[in-house]
mmCIF file of C-alpha atoms in Angstrom:
data_model
loop_
_atom_site.group_PDB
_atom_site.id
_atom_site.type_symbol
_atom_site.label_atom_id
_atom_site.label_comp_id
_atom_site.label_asym_id
_atom_site.label_seq_id
_atom_site.Cartn_x
_atom_site.Cartn_y
_atom_site.Cartn_z
ATOM 1 C CA MET X 1 0.000 0.000 0.000
ATOM 2 C CA GLY X 2 1.338 3.386 -0.992
ATOM 3 C CA GLU X 3 1.702 6.396 1.268
ATOM 4 C CA ARG X 4 -1.428 8.069 -0.114
ATOM 5 C CA GLN X 5 -3.546 4.935 0.373
ATOM 6 C CA LYS X 6 -2.262 4.687 3.934
ATOM 7 C CA ILE X 7 -3.365 8.265 4.630
ATOM 8 C CA ILE X 8 -6.762 7.581 3.010
ATOM 9 C CA SER X 9 -7.175 4.519 5.216
ATOM 10 C CA LEU X 10 -6.345 6.528 8.346
ATOM 11 C CA VAL X 11 -8.726 9.328 7.333
ATOM 12 C CA VAL X 12 -11.523 6.784 6.800
ATOM 13 C CA LYS X 13 -10.959 5.323 10.276
ATOM 14 C CA LYS X 14 -11.132 8.783 11.839
ATOM 15 C CA LEU X 15 -14.160 9.722 9.718
ATOM 16 C CA GLN X 16 -15.992 6.646 10.993
ATOM 17 C CA LYS X 17 -15.487 8.056 14.498
ATOM 18 C CA ASP X 18 -17.201 11.297 13.372
ATOM 19 C CA LYS X 19 -14.053 13.393 13.583
ATOM 20 C CA SER X 20 -13.847 16.689 11.700
ATOM 21 C CA VAL X 21 -11.275 17.615 9.056
ATOM 22 C CA ALA X 22 -9.434 19.747 11.622
ATOM 23 C CA GLU X 23 -9.369 16.932 14.196
ATOM 24 C CA ILE X 24 -8.163 14.399 11.632
ATOM 25 C CA ALA X 25 -5.467 16.751 10.347
ATOM 26 C CA ASP X 26 -4.304 17.357 13.912
ATOM 27 C CA ASP X 27 -4.335 13.633 14.772
ATOM 28 C CA LEU X 28 -2.352 12.727 11.642
ATOM 29 C CA GLU X 29 -0.089 15.778 11.886
ATOM 30 C CA GLU X 30 -1.013 16.812 8.349
ATOM 31 C CA LYS X 31 -2.251 20.108 6.942
ATOM 32 C CA GLU X 32 -5.997 20.516 6.577
ATOM 33 C CA GLU X 33 -5.426 21.240 2.851
ATOM 34 C CA VAL X 34 -4.066 17.678 2.489
ATOM 35 C CA ILE X 35 -6.832 16.024 4.507
ATOM 36 C CA ALA X 36 -9.858 17.974 3.213
ATOM 37 C CA PRO X 37 -10.013 16.478 -0.316
ATOM 38 C CA ILE X 38 -9.559 12.954 1.072
ATOM 39 C CA TYR X 39 -12.256 13.626 3.678
ATOM 40 C CA GLU X 40 -14.693 14.937 1.056
ATOM 41 C CA ALA X 41 -14.036 12.034 -1.327
ATOM 42 C CA ALA X 42 -14.480 9.501 1.485
ATOM 43 C CA LEU X 43 -17.616 11.215 2.722
ATOM 44 C CA SER X 44 -19.143 10.959 -0.760
ATOM 45 C CA MET X 45 -18.847 7.166 -0.519
ATOM 46 C CA LYS X 46 -20.384 6.818 2.930
ATOM 47 C CA PRO X 47 -21.073 4.208 4.291
ATOM 48 C CA ASP X 48 -19.092 2.022 1.842
ATOM 49 C CA TYR X 49 -15.621 3.388 2.411
ATOM 50 C CA ASP X 50 -13.334 1.725 -0.135
ATOM 51 C CA VAL X 51 -9.755 2.991 0.022
ATOM 52 C CA GLU X 52 -9.029 2.006 -3.595
ATOM 53 C CA LYS X 53 -12.154 3.715 -4.931
ATOM 54 C CA ILE X 54 -11.413 6.857 -2.903
ATOM 55 C CA TYR X 55 -7.843 6.852 -4.227
ATOM 56 C CA GLU X 56 -9.090 6.469 -7.831
ATOM 57 C CA LEU X 57 -11.580 9.303 -7.353
ATOM 58 C CA LEU X 58 -8.856 11.590 -5.990
ATOM 59 C CA GLU X 59 -6.517 10.715 -8.869
ATOM 60 C CA LYS X 60 -9.271 11.368 -11.416
ATOM 61 C CA ASN X 61 -10.110 14.726 -9.817
ATOM 62 C CA LYS X 62 -6.430 15.668 -9.740
ATOM 63 C CA LYS X 63 -6.200 15.109 -13.508
ATOM 64 C CA LEU X 64 -9.300 17.229 -14.088
ATOM 65 C CA ALA X 65 -7.962 20.111 -11.990
#
């Protein structure tokens, strides 16, 4: 599992505990700007959090940006 997938997995675990973007960023010692897009992508797939699908969605959105 790559670094980005690992972060996505950690964000999903925190999201399942109803933590906010700010709380997750603080817990993972990452900037909110890094966590926010992952959080939003994961939230859009609730309740079926699939790390691979979230990763693919983020990659697709990055190419469109």
